[in-house]
mmCIF file of C-alpha atoms in Angstrom:
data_model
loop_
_atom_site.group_PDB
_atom_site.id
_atom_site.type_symbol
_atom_site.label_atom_id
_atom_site.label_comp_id
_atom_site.label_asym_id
_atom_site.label_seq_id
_atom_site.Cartn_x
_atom_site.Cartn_y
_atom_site.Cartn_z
ATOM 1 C CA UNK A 1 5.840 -16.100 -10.223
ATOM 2 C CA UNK A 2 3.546 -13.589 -9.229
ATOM 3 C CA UNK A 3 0.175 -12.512 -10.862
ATOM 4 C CA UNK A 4 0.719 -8.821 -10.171
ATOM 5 C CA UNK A 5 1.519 -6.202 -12.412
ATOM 6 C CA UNK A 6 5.038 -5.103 -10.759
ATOM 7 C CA UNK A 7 5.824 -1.710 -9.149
ATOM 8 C CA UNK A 8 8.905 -0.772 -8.254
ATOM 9 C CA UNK A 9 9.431 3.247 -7.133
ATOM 10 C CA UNK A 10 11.770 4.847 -4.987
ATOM 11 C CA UNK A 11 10.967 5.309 -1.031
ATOM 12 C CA UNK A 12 11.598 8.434 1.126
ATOM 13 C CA UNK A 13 14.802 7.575 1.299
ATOM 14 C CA UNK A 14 15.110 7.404 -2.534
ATOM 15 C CA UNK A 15 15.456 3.093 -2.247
ATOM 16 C CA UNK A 16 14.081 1.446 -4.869
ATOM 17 C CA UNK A 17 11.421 -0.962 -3.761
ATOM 18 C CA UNK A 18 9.858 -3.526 -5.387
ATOM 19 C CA UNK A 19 6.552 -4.494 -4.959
ATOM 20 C CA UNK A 20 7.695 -8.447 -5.956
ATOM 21 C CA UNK A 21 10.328 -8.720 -3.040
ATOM 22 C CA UNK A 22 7.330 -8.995 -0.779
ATOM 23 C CA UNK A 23 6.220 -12.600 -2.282
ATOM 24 C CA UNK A 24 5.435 -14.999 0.724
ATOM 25 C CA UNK A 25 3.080 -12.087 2.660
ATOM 26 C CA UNK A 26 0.373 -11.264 2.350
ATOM 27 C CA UNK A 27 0.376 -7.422 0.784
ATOM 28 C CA UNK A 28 -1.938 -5.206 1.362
ATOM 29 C CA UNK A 29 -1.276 -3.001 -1.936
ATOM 30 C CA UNK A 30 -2.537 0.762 -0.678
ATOM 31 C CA UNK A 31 -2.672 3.816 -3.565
ATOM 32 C CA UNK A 32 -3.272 7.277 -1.929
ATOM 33 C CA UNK A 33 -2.632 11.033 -1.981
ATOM 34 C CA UNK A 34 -1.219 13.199 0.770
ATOM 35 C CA UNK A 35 -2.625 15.660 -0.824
ATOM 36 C CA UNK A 36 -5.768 14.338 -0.142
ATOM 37 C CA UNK A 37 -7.450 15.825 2.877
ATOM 38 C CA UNK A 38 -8.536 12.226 4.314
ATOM 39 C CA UNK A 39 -4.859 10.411 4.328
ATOM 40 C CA UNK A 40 -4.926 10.526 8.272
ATOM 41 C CA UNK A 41 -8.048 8.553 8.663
ATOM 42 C CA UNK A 42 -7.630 5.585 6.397
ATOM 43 C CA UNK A 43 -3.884 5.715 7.377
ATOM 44 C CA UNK A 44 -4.934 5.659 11.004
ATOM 45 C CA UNK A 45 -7.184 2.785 10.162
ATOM 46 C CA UNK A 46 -4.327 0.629 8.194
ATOM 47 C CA UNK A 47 -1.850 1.704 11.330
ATOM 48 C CA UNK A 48 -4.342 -0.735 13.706
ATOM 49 C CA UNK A 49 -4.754 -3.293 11.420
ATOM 50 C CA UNK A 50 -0.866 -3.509 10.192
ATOM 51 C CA UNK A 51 -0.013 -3.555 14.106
ATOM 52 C CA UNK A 52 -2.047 -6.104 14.445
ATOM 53 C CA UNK A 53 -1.042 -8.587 11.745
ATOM 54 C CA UNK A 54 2.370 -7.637 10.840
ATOM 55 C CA UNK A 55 3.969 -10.276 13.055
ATOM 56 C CA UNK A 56 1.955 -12.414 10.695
ATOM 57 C CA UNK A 57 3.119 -11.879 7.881
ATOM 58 C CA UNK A 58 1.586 -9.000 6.534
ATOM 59 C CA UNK A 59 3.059 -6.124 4.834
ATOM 60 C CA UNK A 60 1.883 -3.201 3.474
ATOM 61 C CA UNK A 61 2.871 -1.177 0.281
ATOM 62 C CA UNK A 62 1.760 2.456 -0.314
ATOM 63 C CA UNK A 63 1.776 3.695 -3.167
ATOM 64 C CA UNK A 64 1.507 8.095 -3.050
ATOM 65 C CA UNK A 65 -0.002 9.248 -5.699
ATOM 66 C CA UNK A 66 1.708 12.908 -5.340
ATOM 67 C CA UNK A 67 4.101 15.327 -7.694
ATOM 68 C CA UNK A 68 5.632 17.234 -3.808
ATOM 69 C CA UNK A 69 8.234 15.061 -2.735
ATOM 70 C CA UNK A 70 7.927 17.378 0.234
ATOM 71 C CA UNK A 71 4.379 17.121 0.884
ATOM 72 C CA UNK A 72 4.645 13.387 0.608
ATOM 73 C CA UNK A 73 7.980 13.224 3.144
ATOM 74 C CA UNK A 74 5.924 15.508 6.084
ATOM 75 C CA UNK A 75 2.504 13.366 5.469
ATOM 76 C CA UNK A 76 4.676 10.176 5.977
ATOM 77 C CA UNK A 77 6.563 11.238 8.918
ATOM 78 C CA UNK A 78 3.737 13.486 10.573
ATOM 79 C CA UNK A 79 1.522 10.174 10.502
ATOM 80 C CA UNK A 80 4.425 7.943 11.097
ATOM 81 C CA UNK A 81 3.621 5.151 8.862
ATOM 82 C CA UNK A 82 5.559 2.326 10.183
ATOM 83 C CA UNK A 83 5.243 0.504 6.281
ATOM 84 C CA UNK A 84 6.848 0.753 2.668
ATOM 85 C CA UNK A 85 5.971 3.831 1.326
ATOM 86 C CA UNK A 86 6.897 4.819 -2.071
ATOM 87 C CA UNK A 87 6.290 7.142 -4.862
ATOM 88 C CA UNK A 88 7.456 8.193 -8.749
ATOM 89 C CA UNK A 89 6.068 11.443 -7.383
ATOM 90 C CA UNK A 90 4.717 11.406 -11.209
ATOM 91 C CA UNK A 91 0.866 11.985 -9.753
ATOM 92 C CA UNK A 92 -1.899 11.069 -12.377
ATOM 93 C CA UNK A 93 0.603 9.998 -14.778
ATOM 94 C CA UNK A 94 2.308 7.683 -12.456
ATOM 95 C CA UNK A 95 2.048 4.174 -14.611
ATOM 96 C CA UNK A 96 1.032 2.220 -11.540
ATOM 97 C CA UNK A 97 -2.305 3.606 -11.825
ATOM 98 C CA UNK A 98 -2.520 2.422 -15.372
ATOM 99 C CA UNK A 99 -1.317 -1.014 -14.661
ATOM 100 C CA UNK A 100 -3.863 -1.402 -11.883
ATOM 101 C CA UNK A 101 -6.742 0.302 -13.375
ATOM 102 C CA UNK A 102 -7.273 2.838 -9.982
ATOM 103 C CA UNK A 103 -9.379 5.542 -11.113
ATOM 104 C CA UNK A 104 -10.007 7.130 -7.593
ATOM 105 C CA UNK A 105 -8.178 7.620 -4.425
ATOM 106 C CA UNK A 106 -7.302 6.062 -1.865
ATOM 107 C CA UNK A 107 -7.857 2.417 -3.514
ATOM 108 C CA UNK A 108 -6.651 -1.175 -2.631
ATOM 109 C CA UNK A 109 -5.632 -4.783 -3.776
ATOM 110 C CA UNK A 110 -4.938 -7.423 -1.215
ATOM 111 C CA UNK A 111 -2.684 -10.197 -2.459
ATOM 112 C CA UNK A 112 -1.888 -13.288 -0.878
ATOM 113 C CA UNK A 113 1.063 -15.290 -0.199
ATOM 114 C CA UNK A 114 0.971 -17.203 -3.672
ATOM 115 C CA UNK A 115 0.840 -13.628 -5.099
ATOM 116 C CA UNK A 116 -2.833 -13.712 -6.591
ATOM 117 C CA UNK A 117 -5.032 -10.672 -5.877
ATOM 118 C CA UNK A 118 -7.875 -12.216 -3.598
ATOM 119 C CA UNK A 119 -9.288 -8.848 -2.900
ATOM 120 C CA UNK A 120 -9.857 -5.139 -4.160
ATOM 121 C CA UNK A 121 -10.964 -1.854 -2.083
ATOM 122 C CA UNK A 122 -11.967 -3.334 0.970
ATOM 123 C CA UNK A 123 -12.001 -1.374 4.251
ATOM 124 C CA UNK A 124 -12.897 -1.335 7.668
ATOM 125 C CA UNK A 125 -14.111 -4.638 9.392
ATOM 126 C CA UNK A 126 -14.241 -6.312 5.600
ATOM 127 C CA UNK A 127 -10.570 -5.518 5.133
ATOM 128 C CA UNK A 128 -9.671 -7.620 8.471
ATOM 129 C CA UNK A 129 -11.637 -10.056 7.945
ATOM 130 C CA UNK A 130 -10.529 -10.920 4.214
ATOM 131 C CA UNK A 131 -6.213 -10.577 5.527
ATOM 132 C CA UNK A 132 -7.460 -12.594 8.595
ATOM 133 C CA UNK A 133 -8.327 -15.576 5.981
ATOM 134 C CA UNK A 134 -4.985 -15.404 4.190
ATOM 135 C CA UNK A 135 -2.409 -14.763 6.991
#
């Protein structure tokens, strides 16, 4: 059982993708906007740390926050973002936002193999350290 709320959106390739099929890793659950001037930074910053512990059991699940499919396709292929990225492309009325309370971008939950959220909006050094304690 997990102690998520469940997602499940289409990727680029219009899969459906559920956030739940990830139980057993430790997710790092990412909510963002291409259209957002920033996305190269953070996603830069996410790149080195899901290179580094993806062997290891960590996945990551992005969640674009964006009504342009096309916008969202480029930013995703421009940065080449190596993890699941999805979207309803439904923007500030997408439901995930509702069901985990996000009321600015970008925002994150980390959630560890037994599927509890351990950890909320953590960057930087403090997101390492916290996915270094669950992996």
């Amino acid at each position: 059982t997990t102690n998520f709320p469940e997602i499940s959106m289409p990727d680029m390739y219009g899969k459906e993708q559920k956030l739940s099929s990830l139980e057993v890793k430790v997710i790092l659950l990412h909510f963002w906007s291409a259209a957002v001037g920033n996305s190269s930074s953070f996603n830069a910053d996410l790149k080195s740390i899901y290179n580094k512990y993806h062997d290891q059991g960590l996945e990551i699940f992005q969640v674009a926050i964006d009504t342009s499919k096309a916008l969202w396709l480029n930013t995703v292929q421009n940065q080449q973002l190596p993890w699941i990225s999805v979207s309803d492309l439904q923007g500030q009325a997408s439901s995930s936002l509702k069901s985990y309370n996000i009321t600015k971008l970008p925002a994150n939950y980390l959630i560890d193999r037994k599927g509890n959220i351990v950890a909320k909006d953590l960057t930087g050094e403090k997101l390492e350290a916290e996915i270094k304690k669950h992996i």
